[in-house]
mmCIF file of C-alpha atoms in Angstrom:
data_model
loop_
_atom_site.group_PDB
_atom_site.id
_atom_site.type_symbol
_atom_site.label_atom_id
_atom_site.label_comp_id
_atom_site.label_asym_id
_atom_site.label_seq_id
_atom_site.Cartn_x
_atom_site.Cartn_y
_atom_site.Cartn_z
ATOM 1 C CA MET R 1 0.000 0.000 0.000
ATOM 2 C CA LEU R 2 1.374 3.362 -1.002
ATOM 3 C CA SER R 3 2.145 5.959 1.634
ATOM 4 C CA GLU R 4 0.252 9.248 1.808
ATOM 5 C CA PHE R 5 3.273 11.008 0.332
ATOM 6 C CA THR R 6 3.510 8.594 -2.571
ATOM 7 C CA ARG R 7 -0.201 8.883 -3.317
ATOM 8 C CA HIS R 8 -0.051 12.688 -3.380
ATOM 9 C CA ARG R 9 3.352 12.978 -5.008
ATOM 10 C CA PRO R 10 3.034 15.048 -8.193
ATOM 11 C CA PRO R 11 4.109 13.251 -11.388
ATOM 12 C CA ALA R 12 7.321 14.402 -12.991
ATOM 13 C CA ALA R 13 5.368 16.385 -15.543
ATOM 14 C CA GLU R 14 3.448 18.148 -12.790
ATOM 15 C CA SER R 15 6.229 18.725 -10.269
ATOM 16 C CA ALA R 16 7.101 22.016 -11.919
ATOM 17 C CA ASN R 17 3.457 23.084 -11.938
ATOM 18 C CA PRO R 18 3.331 25.990 -9.496
ATOM 19 C CA ALA R 19 -0.419 25.687 -9.055
ATOM 20 C CA ALA R 20 -0.252 22.188 -7.579
ATOM 21 C CA ALA R 21 -0.966 22.580 -3.845
ATOM 22 C CA ALA R 22 0.219 20.028 -1.314
ATOM 23 C CA PRO R 23 -2.580 18.554 0.810
ATOM 24 C CA GLN R 24 -2.665 19.274 4.516
ATOM 25 C CA ILE R 25 -1.092 16.676 6.841
ATOM 26 C CA GLY R 26 -3.547 16.665 9.703
ATOM 27 C CA VAL R 27 -1.475 14.605 12.111
ATOM 28 C CA LEU R 28 1.438 17.022 11.914
ATOM 29 C CA THR R 29 -0.893 19.992 12.297
ATOM 30 C CA SER R 30 -2.087 18.467 15.582
ATOM 31 C CA LEU R 31 1.511 17.861 16.593
ATOM 32 C CA ARG R 32 2.195 21.578 16.251
ATOM 33 C CA PHE R 33 -0.453 22.233 18.898
ATOM 34 C CA LEU R 34 0.971 19.635 21.289
ATOM 35 C CA ALA R 35 4.477 21.078 20.867
ATOM 36 C CA ALA R 36 3.161 24.594 21.529
ATOM 37 C CA VAL R 37 1.389 23.445 24.698
ATOM 38 C CA TRP R 38 4.618 21.794 25.870
ATOM 39 C CA VAL R 39 6.502 25.081 25.458
ATOM 40 C CA VAL R 40 3.706 27.045 27.159
ATOM 41 C CA LEU R 41 3.747 24.675 30.153
ATOM 42 C CA PHE R 42 7.510 25.171 30.366
ATOM 43 C CA HIS R 43 7.024 28.924 30.693
ATOM 44 C CA LEU R 44 4.015 28.620 33.008
ATOM 45 C CA GLN R 45 6.264 27.259 35.748
ATOM 46 C CA LEU R 46 6.325 30.868 36.966
ATOM 47 C CA MET R 47 2.783 30.133 38.214
ATOM 48 C CA GLY R 48 3.827 27.207 40.380
ATOM 49 C CA ASN R 49 2.322 28.836 43.492
ATOM 50 C CA THR R 50 -1.224 28.519 42.081
ATOM 51 C CA PHE R 51 -3.607 25.617 41.565
ATOM 52 C CA LEU R 52 -1.256 24.553 38.749
ATOM 53 C CA GLY R 53 1.390 23.648 41.332
ATOM 54 C CA PRO R 54 0.367 19.965 41.737
ATOM 55 C CA VAL R 55 0.478 19.538 37.938
ATOM 56 C CA PHE R 56 3.991 20.947 37.798
ATOM 57 C CA MET R 57 5.096 18.766 40.712
ATOM 58 C CA THR R 58 3.634 15.570 39.230
ATOM 59 C CA PHE R 59 5.020 16.120 35.758
ATOM 60 C CA HIS R 60 8.000 18.253 36.746
ATOM 61 C CA ARG R 61 10.660 16.371 34.804
ATOM 62 C CA LEU R 62 8.542 16.353 31.668
ATOM 63 C CA ILE R 63 7.593 20.039 31.918
ATOM 64 C CA VAL R 64 11.130 21.278 32.618
ATOM 65 C CA SER R 65 12.097 19.650 29.308
ATOM 66 C CA GLY R 66 9.465 21.741 27.528
ATOM 67 C CA ASP R 67 12.110 23.688 25.637
ATOM 68 C CA LEU R 68 12.441 20.537 23.508
ATOM 69 C CA GLY R 69 9.134 21.612 21.983
ATOM 70 C CA VAL R 70 11.191 24.201 20.088
ATOM 71 C CA ASP R 71 13.202 21.382 18.498
ATOM 72 C CA VAL R 72 9.918 19.726 17.512
ATOM 73 C CA PHE R 73 8.827 22.992 15.869
ATOM 74 C CA PHE R 74 12.074 23.333 13.934
ATOM 75 C CA ILE R 75 11.980 19.715 12.720
ATOM 76 C CA LEU R 76 8.325 20.090 11.770
ATOM 77 C CA SER R 77 9.161 23.208 9.771
ATOM 78 C CA GLY R 78 11.828 21.396 7.790
ATOM 79 C CA PHE R 79 9.450 18.502 7.168
ATOM 80 C CA ILE R 80 6.431 20.579 6.127
ATOM 81 C CA ILE R 81 8.354 23.070 4.014
ATOM 82 C CA SER R 82 10.082 20.209 2.172
ATOM 83 C CA TYR R 83 6.762 18.402 1.703
ATOM 84 C CA THR R 84 5.081 21.494 0.313
ATOM 85 C CA TYR R 85 7.825 23.148 -1.725
ATOM 86 C CA LEU R 86 10.682 20.750 -2.501
ATOM 87 C CA LEU R 87 9.366 19.534 -5.864
ATOM 88 C CA ARG R 88 8.646 23.108 -6.918
ATOM 89 C CA LEU R 89 11.846 24.811 -5.800
ATOM 90 C CA GLY R 90 14.313 21.945 -6.102
ATOM 91 C CA PRO R 91 14.841 21.548 -9.867
ATOM 92 C CA LYS R 92 16.513 24.943 -10.250
ATOM 93 C CA LEU R 93 16.882 28.244 -8.455
ATOM 94 C CA ASN R 94 14.937 31.051 -10.094
ATOM 95 C CA TRP R 95 14.053 34.509 -8.879
ATOM 96 C CA PRO R 96 10.222 34.344 -9.268
ATOM 97 C CA GLY R 97 10.050 31.068 -7.358
ATOM 98 C CA TYR R 98 12.386 32.293 -4.626
ATOM 99 C CA ARG R 99 10.536 35.604 -4.316
ATOM 100 C CA ASP R 100 7.110 34.022 -4.033
ATOM 101 C CA PHE R 101 8.290 31.377 -1.564
ATOM 102 C CA VAL R 102 9.870 33.992 0.707
ATOM 103 C CA TRP R 103 6.814 36.209 0.417
ATOM 104 C CA ALA R 104 4.556 33.298 1.353
ATOM 105 C CA ARG R 105 6.586 32.647 4.491
ATOM 106 C CA PHE R 106 6.697 36.376 5.305
ATOM 107 C CA ALA R 107 2.913 36.571 4.959
ATOM 108 C CA ARG R 108 2.602 33.616 7.316
ATOM 109 C CA MET R 109 4.935 34.913 10.021
ATOM 110 C CA TRP R 110 5.150 38.695 10.017
ATOM 111 C CA PRO R 111 1.701 40.253 10.628
ATOM 112 C CA ALA R 112 0.982 38.546 13.965
ATOM 113 C CA PHE R 113 4.598 38.857 15.083
ATOM 114 C CA ALA R 114 4.746 42.564 14.261
ATOM 115 C CA LEU R 115 1.559 43.219 16.244
ATOM 116 C CA VAL R 116 2.883 41.370 19.298
ATOM 117 C CA VAL R 117 6.199 43.239 19.074
ATOM 118 C CA GLY R 118 4.328 46.551 18.953
ATOM 119 C CA LEU R 119 2.220 45.714 22.001
ATOM 120 C CA LEU R 120 5.239 44.517 23.942
ATOM 121 C CA GLY R 121 7.036 47.723 22.977
ATOM 122 C CA LEU R 122 4.305 49.633 24.806
ATOM 123 C CA TRP R 123 4.693 47.224 27.717
ATOM 124 C CA PHE R 124 8.393 48.037 27.917
ATOM 125 C CA VAL R 125 7.663 51.763 27.796
ATOM 126 C CA LEU R 126 5.428 51.274 30.828
ATOM 127 C CA GLY R 127 7.746 48.974 32.724
ATOM 128 C CA THR R 128 11.094 50.595 32.219
ATOM 129 C CA VAL R 129 9.921 53.820 33.826
ATOM 130 C CA GLN R 130 10.553 52.206 37.222
ATOM 131 C CA HIS R 131 12.506 49.057 36.376
ATOM 132 C CA SER R 132 15.518 48.106 34.303
ATOM 133 C CA VAL R 133 14.945 46.476 30.941
ATOM 134 C CA LEU R 134 16.577 43.333 32.291
ATOM 135 C CA ASP R 135 14.189 43.058 35.247
ATOM 136 C CA TRP R 136 11.095 43.853 33.209
ATOM 137 C CA SER R 137 11.876 41.422 30.370
ATOM 138 C CA LEU R 138 12.363 38.368 32.636
ATOM 139 C CA GLN R 139 15.322 37.322 30.481
ATOM 140 C CA ALA R 140 18.941 36.544 31.291
ATOM 141 C CA ARG R 141 20.068 39.391 29.006
ATOM 142 C CA ALA R 142 18.374 42.728 28.413
ATOM 143 C CA PRO R 143 16.817 43.173 24.940
ATOM 144 C CA ASP R 144 17.748 46.142 22.775
ATOM 145 C CA LEU R 145 14.962 48.760 22.962
ATOM 146 C CA SER R 146 16.646 51.289 20.669
ATOM 147 C CA ALA R 147 15.272 52.325 17.284
ATOM 148 C CA TRP R 148 17.688 49.868 15.660
ATOM 149 C CA GLY R 149 16.477 47.215 18.091
ATOM 150 C CA LEU R 150 12.893 47.847 16.983
ATOM 151 C CA ALA R 151 13.932 47.700 13.323
ATOM 152 C CA LYS R 152 15.628 44.329 13.890
ATOM 153 C CA GLN R 153 12.500 42.981 15.563
ATOM 154 C CA LEU R 154 10.220 44.105 12.741
ATOM 155 C CA LEU R 155 12.588 42.723 10.097
ATOM 156 C CA MET R 156 12.740 39.436 12.055
ATOM 157 C CA ILE R 157 16.546 39.555 12.033
ATOM 158 C CA HIS R 158 16.976 40.305 15.747
ATOM 159 C CA LEU R 159 18.752 37.016 16.482
ATOM 160 C CA TRP R 160 21.258 37.218 13.640
ATOM 161 C CA PHE R 161 23.453 39.809 15.333
ATOM 162 C CA GLN R 162 24.226 38.093 18.620
ATOM 163 C CA PRO R 163 25.655 34.729 19.667
ATOM 164 C CA PHE R 164 23.025 33.937 22.322
ATOM 165 C CA SER R 165 19.251 33.772 22.110
ATOM 166 C CA ASP R 166 18.602 35.355 25.520
ATOM 167 C CA GLY R 167 17.727 39.015 25.078
ATOM 168 C CA ALA R 168 17.530 38.760 21.295
ATOM 169 C CA SER R 169 13.762 39.120 21.242
ATOM 170 C CA TRP R 170 11.533 41.538 23.108
ATOM 171 C CA PHE R 171 9.772 38.459 24.473
ATOM 172 C CA GLY R 172 11.686 35.315 25.381
ATOM 173 C CA PRO R 173 10.542 32.717 22.804
ATOM 174 C CA GLY R 174 10.463 35.304 19.997
ATOM 175 C CA TRP R 175 14.046 34.369 19.073
ATOM 176 C CA THR R 176 12.707 31.290 17.279
ATOM 177 C CA VAL R 177 10.840 33.486 14.779
ATOM 178 C CA SER R 178 14.132 35.040 13.690
ATOM 179 C CA ALA R 179 15.813 31.622 13.516
ATOM 180 C CA GLU R 180 13.038 30.177 11.344
ATOM 181 C CA TRP R 181 13.082 33.226 9.094
ATOM 182 C CA LEU R 182 16.767 32.562 8.428
ATOM 183 C CA ALA R 183 16.022 28.912 7.624
ATOM 184 C CA TYR R 184 13.256 29.922 5.219
ATOM 185 C CA LEU R 185 15.527 32.344 3.375
ATOM 186 C CA ALA R 186 18.109 29.585 2.970
ATOM 187 C CA PHE R 187 15.703 26.783 2.031
ATOM 188 C CA PRO R 188 15.446 27.440 -1.743
ATOM 189 C CA VAL R 189 19.226 26.977 -1.956
ATOM 190 C CA ALA R 190 19.180 23.853 0.230
ATOM 191 C CA ALA R 191 16.328 22.522 -1.900
ATOM 192 C CA LEU R 192 18.686 22.233 -4.870
ATOM 193 C CA GLY R 193 20.591 19.490 -3.059
ATOM 194 C CA LEU R 194 17.606 17.905 -1.305
ATOM 195 C CA TYR R 195 15.743 17.617 -4.601
ATOM 196 C CA ARG R 196 18.545 15.497 -6.015
ATOM 197 C CA LEU R 197 18.140 13.182 -3.028
ATOM 198 C CA ARG R 198 14.369 12.946 -3.406
ATOM 199 C CA LEU R 199 14.530 9.201 -4.156
ATOM 200 C CA LEU R 200 16.774 8.454 -1.181
ATOM 201 C CA HIS R 201 15.942 5.199 0.597
ATOM 202 C CA PRO R 202 14.283 5.683 4.030
ATOM 203 C CA VAL R 203 17.169 4.033 5.925
ATOM 204 C CA PRO R 204 19.939 6.437 4.830
ATOM 205 C CA ALA R 205 17.441 9.317 5.021
ATOM 206 C CA LEU R 206 16.680 8.580 8.687
ATOM 207 C CA ALA R 207 20.358 7.918 9.374
ATOM 208 C CA SER R 208 21.148 11.355 7.963
ATOM 209 C CA SER R 209 18.516 12.966 10.172
ATOM 210 C CA LEU R 210 19.979 11.222 13.226
ATOM 211 C CA LEU R 211 23.501 12.405 12.394
ATOM 212 C CA LEU R 212 22.234 15.959 11.973
ATOM 213 C CA MET R 213 20.700 15.844 15.459
ATOM 214 C CA LEU R 214 23.912 14.676 17.160
ATOM 215 C CA PRO R 215 25.287 18.183 17.917
ATOM 216 C CA ILE R 216 21.997 19.135 19.556
ATOM 217 C CA ALA R 217 21.702 15.892 21.520
ATOM 218 C CA LEU R 218 25.262 15.691 22.805
ATOM 219 C CA ILE R 219 26.682 19.217 23.156
ATOM 220 C CA GLY R 220 25.437 21.761 25.650
ATOM 221 C CA PRO R 221 24.733 22.379 29.343
ATOM 222 C CA GLY R 222 24.441 19.094 31.252
ATOM 223 C CA GLN R 223 24.952 16.973 28.140
ATOM 224 C CA LEU R 224 27.644 14.456 27.212
ATOM 225 C CA VAL R 225 29.920 17.288 26.076
ATOM 226 C CA ASP R 226 29.044 19.627 28.934
ATOM 227 C CA THR R 227 29.618 23.258 27.940
ATOM 228 C CA GLY R 228 28.350 24.567 31.289
ATOM 229 C CA ARG R 229 26.194 27.141 29.522
ATOM 230 C CA PRO R 230 24.938 27.625 25.957
ATOM 231 C CA TYR R 231 27.873 28.011 23.593
ATOM 232 C CA PRO R 232 28.013 30.915 21.106
ATOM 233 C CA TYR R 233 25.685 30.518 18.136
ATOM 234 C CA SER R 234 24.236 27.276 19.477
ATOM 235 C CA TRP R 235 20.913 28.661 18.206
ATOM 236 C CA LEU R 236 22.276 28.560 14.652
ATOM 237 C CA VAL R 237 23.365 24.946 15.023
ATOM 238 C CA ARG R 238 19.954 24.148 16.483
ATOM 239 C CA ILE R 239 17.828 25.625 13.704
ATOM 240 C CA LEU R 240 19.964 24.383 10.815
ATOM 241 C CA CYS R 241 20.369 20.839 12.153
ATOM 242 C CA CYS R 242 16.714 20.481 13.141
ATOM 243 C CA PHE R 243 15.403 21.985 9.915
ATOM 244 C CA LEU R 244 17.562 19.744 7.721
ATOM 245 C CA ALA R 245 16.769 16.718 9.890
ATOM 246 C CA GLY R 246 13.096 17.441 9.270
ATOM 247 C CA ALA R 247 13.760 17.598 5.535
ATOM 248 C CA PHE R 248 15.429 14.168 5.610
ATOM 249 C CA ALA R 249 12.560 12.817 7.723
ATOM 250 C CA PHE R 250 10.258 13.958 4.927
ATOM 251 C CA LEU R 251 12.362 12.106 2.360
ATOM 252 C CA ALA R 252 12.110 8.967 4.505
ATOM 253 C CA ALA R 253 8.322 9.278 4.723
ATOM 254 C CA ARG R 254 7.983 10.163 1.049
ATOM 255 C CA ASN R 255 9.805 7.005 0.013
ATOM 256 C CA SER R 256 8.419 4.765 2.759
ATOM 257 C CA ASP R 257 6.865 2.445 0.163
ATOM 258 C CA ARG R 258 10.415 1.319 -0.681
ATOM 259 C CA PHE R 259 10.859 -0.044 2.854
ATOM 260 C CA ALA R 260 9.888 -3.685 3.363
ATOM 261 C CA SER R 261 7.407 -3.219 6.217
ATOM 262 C CA ARG R 262 3.685 -3.063 6.871
ATOM 263 C CA PRO R 263 2.373 0.526 6.740
ATOM 264 C CA ALA R 264 -0.173 -0.329 9.446
ATOM 265 C CA LEU R 265 2.706 -0.663 11.912
ATOM 266 C CA ALA R 266 3.535 3.061 11.673
ATOM 267 C CA GLY R 267 0.880 4.005 14.225
ATOM 268 C CA PRO R 268 1.818 1.459 16.934
ATOM 269 C CA ALA R 269 5.519 2.159 16.378
ATOM 270 C CA ALA R 270 4.951 5.909 16.794
ATOM 271 C CA VAL R 271 2.916 5.379 19.973
ATOM 272 C CA ILE R 272 5.610 3.117 21.452
ATOM 273 C CA GLY R 273 8.277 5.663 20.513
ATOM 274 C CA ILE R 274 6.379 8.523 22.185
ATOM 275 C CA LEU R 275 5.832 6.466 25.350
ATOM 276 C CA VAL R 276 9.552 5.633 25.484
ATOM 277 C CA VAL R 277 10.459 9.326 25.081
ATOM 278 C CA VAL R 278 8.029 10.367 27.835
ATOM 279 C CA ALA R 279 9.258 7.612 30.173
ATOM 280 C CA PHE R 280 12.878 8.599 29.534
ATOM 281 C CA LEU R 281 12.218 12.281 30.230
ATOM 282 C CA LEU R 282 10.385 11.384 33.448
ATOM 283 C CA ALA R 283 13.335 9.250 34.561
ATOM 284 C CA VAL R 284 16.332 11.482 33.795
ATOM 285 C CA PRO R 285 17.743 13.361 36.802
ATOM 286 C CA ALA R 286 18.207 16.698 34.999
ATOM 287 C CA PRO R 287 16.732 18.363 31.859
ATOM 288 C CA GLY R 288 20.101 18.543 30.093
ATOM 289 C CA HIS R 289 20.463 14.771 30.256
ATOM 290 C CA GLY R 290 17.129 14.348 28.511
ATOM 291 C CA LYS R 291 18.262 16.282 25.443
ATOM 292 C CA VAL R 292 19.432 13.035 23.866
ATOM 293 C CA VAL R 293 15.821 12.175 22.991
ATOM 294 C CA VAL R 294 15.942 14.664 20.120
ATOM 295 C CA LEU R 295 17.829 11.975 18.199
ATOM 296 C CA VAL R 296 14.575 10.086 17.652
ATOM 297 C CA PHE R 297 12.359 13.114 16.952
ATOM 298 C CA PRO R 298 12.801 13.040 13.131
ATOM 299 C CA ALA R 299 12.015 9.314 12.956
ATOM 300 C CA LEU R 300 8.958 9.780 15.197
ATOM 301 C CA LEU R 301 7.807 12.608 12.968
ATOM 302 C CA ALA R 302 8.128 10.428 9.873
ATOM 303 C CA LEU R 303 6.166 7.642 11.584
ATOM 304 C CA LEU R 304 3.432 10.006 12.762
ATOM 305 C CA SER R 305 3.019 11.353 9.252
ATOM 306 C CA LEU R 306 2.253 7.812 8.064
ATOM 307 C CA VAL R 307 -0.260 6.738 10.707
ATOM 308 C CA ARG R 308 -3.694 5.653 9.631
ATOM 309 C CA GLY R 309 -6.838 4.126 11.055
ATOM 310 C CA ARG R 310 -7.865 4.911 14.624
ATOM 311 C CA ALA R 311 -4.579 6.558 15.509
ATOM 312 C CA ARG R 312 -4.914 8.936 12.595
ATOM 313 C CA ALA R 313 -8.538 9.699 13.458
ATOM 314 C CA ALA R 314 -7.623 10.453 17.077
ATOM 315 C CA LEU R 315 -4.724 12.702 16.124
ATOM 316 C CA CYS R 316 -6.868 14.509 13.569
ATOM 317 C CA HIS R 317 -9.577 15.419 16.061
ATOM 318 C CA PRO R 318 -11.088 18.795 15.089
ATOM 319 C CA TRP R 319 -9.999 20.410 18.359
ATOM 320 C CA LEU R 320 -6.403 19.309 17.854
ATOM 321 C CA LEU R 321 -6.435 20.521 14.253
ATOM 322 C CA ALA R 322 -7.856 23.892 15.309
ATOM 323 C CA GLY R 323 -5.186 24.171 17.976
ATOM 324 C CA GLY R 324 -2.491 23.279 15.464
ATOM 325 C CA ARG R 325 -3.621 25.918 13.016
ATOM 326 C CA ALA R 326 -3.591 28.543 15.778
ATOM 327 C CA SER R 327 -0.381 27.254 17.422
ATOM 328 C CA TYR R 328 1.750 30.086 16.055
ATOM 329 C CA SER R 329 -0.584 32.671 17.586
ATOM 330 C CA LEU R 330 -0.537 30.791 20.901
ATOM 331 C CA TYR R 331 3.248 30.710 20.800
ATOM 332 C CA LEU R 332 3.386 34.466 20.216
ATOM 333 C CA VAL R 333 0.897 35.648 22.841
ATOM 334 C CA HIS R 334 1.435 33.370 25.830
ATOM 335 C CA MET R 335 4.494 35.184 27.233
ATOM 336 C CA ALA R 336 2.625 38.503 27.285
ATOM 337 C CA PHE R 337 0.136 37.047 29.745
ATOM 338 C CA ILE R 338 2.888 35.507 31.828
ATOM 339 C CA TYR R 339 4.506 38.960 32.004
ATOM 340 C CA LEU R 340 1.164 40.398 33.084
ATOM 341 C CA TYR R 341 0.655 37.738 35.759
ATOM 342 C CA HIS R 342 4.161 38.340 37.103
ATOM 343 C CA TRP R 343 3.580 42.104 37.245
ATOM 344 C CA LEU R 344 0.244 41.744 39.038
ATOM 345 C CA THR R 345 1.552 39.323 41.667
ATOM 346 C CA VAL R 346 4.873 41.091 42.262
ATOM 347 C CA GLU R 347 4.036 44.768 41.817
ATOM 348 C CA VAL R 348 0.301 45.252 42.315
ATOM 349 C CA LEU R 349 -0.711 42.455 44.685
ATOM 350 C CA PRO R 350 2.514 41.254 46.318
ATOM 351 C CA SER R 351 0.702 39.977 49.420
ATOM 352 C CA ALA R 352 -2.158 38.320 47.540
ATOM 353 C CA GLY R 353 -3.558 35.175 49.108
ATOM 354 C CA GLN R 354 -3.946 31.793 47.487
ATOM 355 C CA LEU R 355 -7.463 32.514 46.243
ATOM 356 C CA VAL R 356 -6.406 35.714 44.462
ATOM 357 C CA ARG R 357 -3.407 33.983 42.851
ATOM 358 C CA ASN R 358 -5.650 31.170 41.637
ATOM 359 C CA VAL R 359 -8.142 33.631 40.175
ATOM 360 C CA LEU R 360 -5.306 35.457 38.399
ATOM 361 C CA ALA R 361 -3.991 32.141 37.086
ATOM 362 C CA VAL R 362 -7.402 31.234 35.665
ATOM 363 C CA ALA R 363 -7.667 34.695 34.110
ATOM 364 C CA THR R 364 -4.171 34.303 32.645
ATOM 365 C CA LEU R 365 -5.029 30.982 30.993
ATOM 366 C CA GLY R 366 -8.347 32.330 29.749
ATOM 367 C CA GLY R 367 -6.631 35.434 28.404
ATOM 368 C CA MET R 368 -4.125 33.300 26.528
ATOM 369 C CA ALA R 369 -6.904 31.266 24.913
ATOM 370 C CA LEU R 370 -8.952 34.329 23.954
ATOM 371 C CA ALA R 371 -5.934 36.253 22.649
ATOM 372 C CA THR R 372 -4.842 33.222 20.617
ATOM 373 C CA TYR R 373 -8.274 32.999 18.992
ATOM 374 C CA LEU R 374 -8.419 36.720 18.248
ATOM 375 C CA LEU R 375 -4.872 36.939 16.918
ATOM 376 C CA PHE R 376 -5.331 33.935 14.651
ATOM 377 C CA SER R 377 -8.858 34.747 13.447
ATOM 378 C CA TYR R 378 -8.521 38.495 12.946
ATOM 379 C CA VAL R 379 -4.834 39.089 12.291
ATOM 380 C CA GLU R 380 -2.726 36.069 11.353
ATOM 381 C CA GLU R 381 -5.057 34.306 8.926
ATOM 382 C CA PRO R 382 -6.714 37.330 7.244
ATOM 383 C CA ALA R 383 -3.378 39.131 6.844
ATOM 384 C CA ARG R 384 -1.751 35.992 5.450
ATOM 385 C CA LYS R 385 -4.441 35.673 2.775
ATOM 386 C CA ARG R 386 -4.269 39.329 1.818
ATOM 387 C CA LEU R 387 -0.499 39.410 1.610
ATOM 388 C CA ARG R 388 -0.421 36.126 -0.322
ATOM 389 C CA ALA R 389 -2.702 37.668 -2.909
ATOM 390 C CA VAL R 390 0.035 40.161 -3.779
ATOM 391 C CA PHE R 391 2.226 37.398 -5.252
ATOM 392 C CA SER R 392 0.208 34.270 -6.006
ATOM 393 C CA ARG R 393 1.581 33.216 -9.343
ATOM 394 C CA THR R 394 4.369 30.770 -8.693
ATOM 395 C CA VAL R 395 4.157 28.965 -5.378
ATOM 396 C CA ALA R 396 1.039 27.479 -3.825
ATOM 397 C CA PRO R 397 0.469 28.158 -0.130
ATOM 398 C CA ALA R 398 1.834 25.858 2.556
ATOM 399 C CA THR R 399 -1.185 24.081 4.008
ATOM 400 C CA ALA R 400 0.223 23.011 7.366
ATOM 401 C CA GLY R 401 3.204 25.314 7.767
#
């Protein structure tokens, strides 16, 4: 039985057809939501003195590894972008194709990000009247609030000028937007080589993805090669290795029909793999030691993209799909509400009792959900469609990216 990627793979005569749109991969859309929630839980540890405390205590070792959700995002991006664009951009590099691809990614990322940056700029204006930028940003390094700093944020190049991610963005996780923007700009060039490997057998494809993940899994604070703290430009290694590993995971899934196995086993194998990863993260003594699990992320992603039957139906539940589509908005807005909660409990109500903190925590979670819905429904998606209409001739839109 042919895999989903084989069934939807455009024929050679159609691969250069710019109008051919890749179908949405529902399972991976849902995975985006789960990865976003993992990152949000990681940042919500600031609210450990609320009713969320027992959750954080029970699943502490899993939640403190929530920064691995960023690696999932980066691998997913490489997978989805390759799935959607490789056959269109890979044969040769041309200016119209490159322009329209970059514009499509800009339309997807920039409008919601620019709005959040603007609102957080006002937040900094308020906060830095009485506090230092470092204290108000809740980061290890103070972000640049100058006019040039604002320009870098709006151009999404704020991470490119410094060796460490802390303080690069006006809000902590915003550094990943700049990292992904760099990967998108480089993808049409990388596609020239990946396209020539499009028939690569799944075994060497997955082996390549594993090798690409080695620097991330083994080098860093608390890892096999313990650097004590993040080493300079580790963010660059992280985005490039994860993105390319995702691209090779796509090649493995695309050519899965060449592997002598039963496609029905993809679902059970993915479930077993996820359970092993969760059990390992719950067992490791420190978050840095758990980083080694990223080695299996590309293979798990390839397996998840091939699931069918009940597993596929469960992972494509409408609520999960809706969350996946709005995951970028959730990722952008959640830190703003954590900032607000911190300000209220530290500055406004420093002696608040347990009931007040719990009410604020509920309001924070509700605010995140409402802001995510509003940002996605009234900014991210409408702006993406309007901007895409400016250049819609060459490259079809990414359906899950």
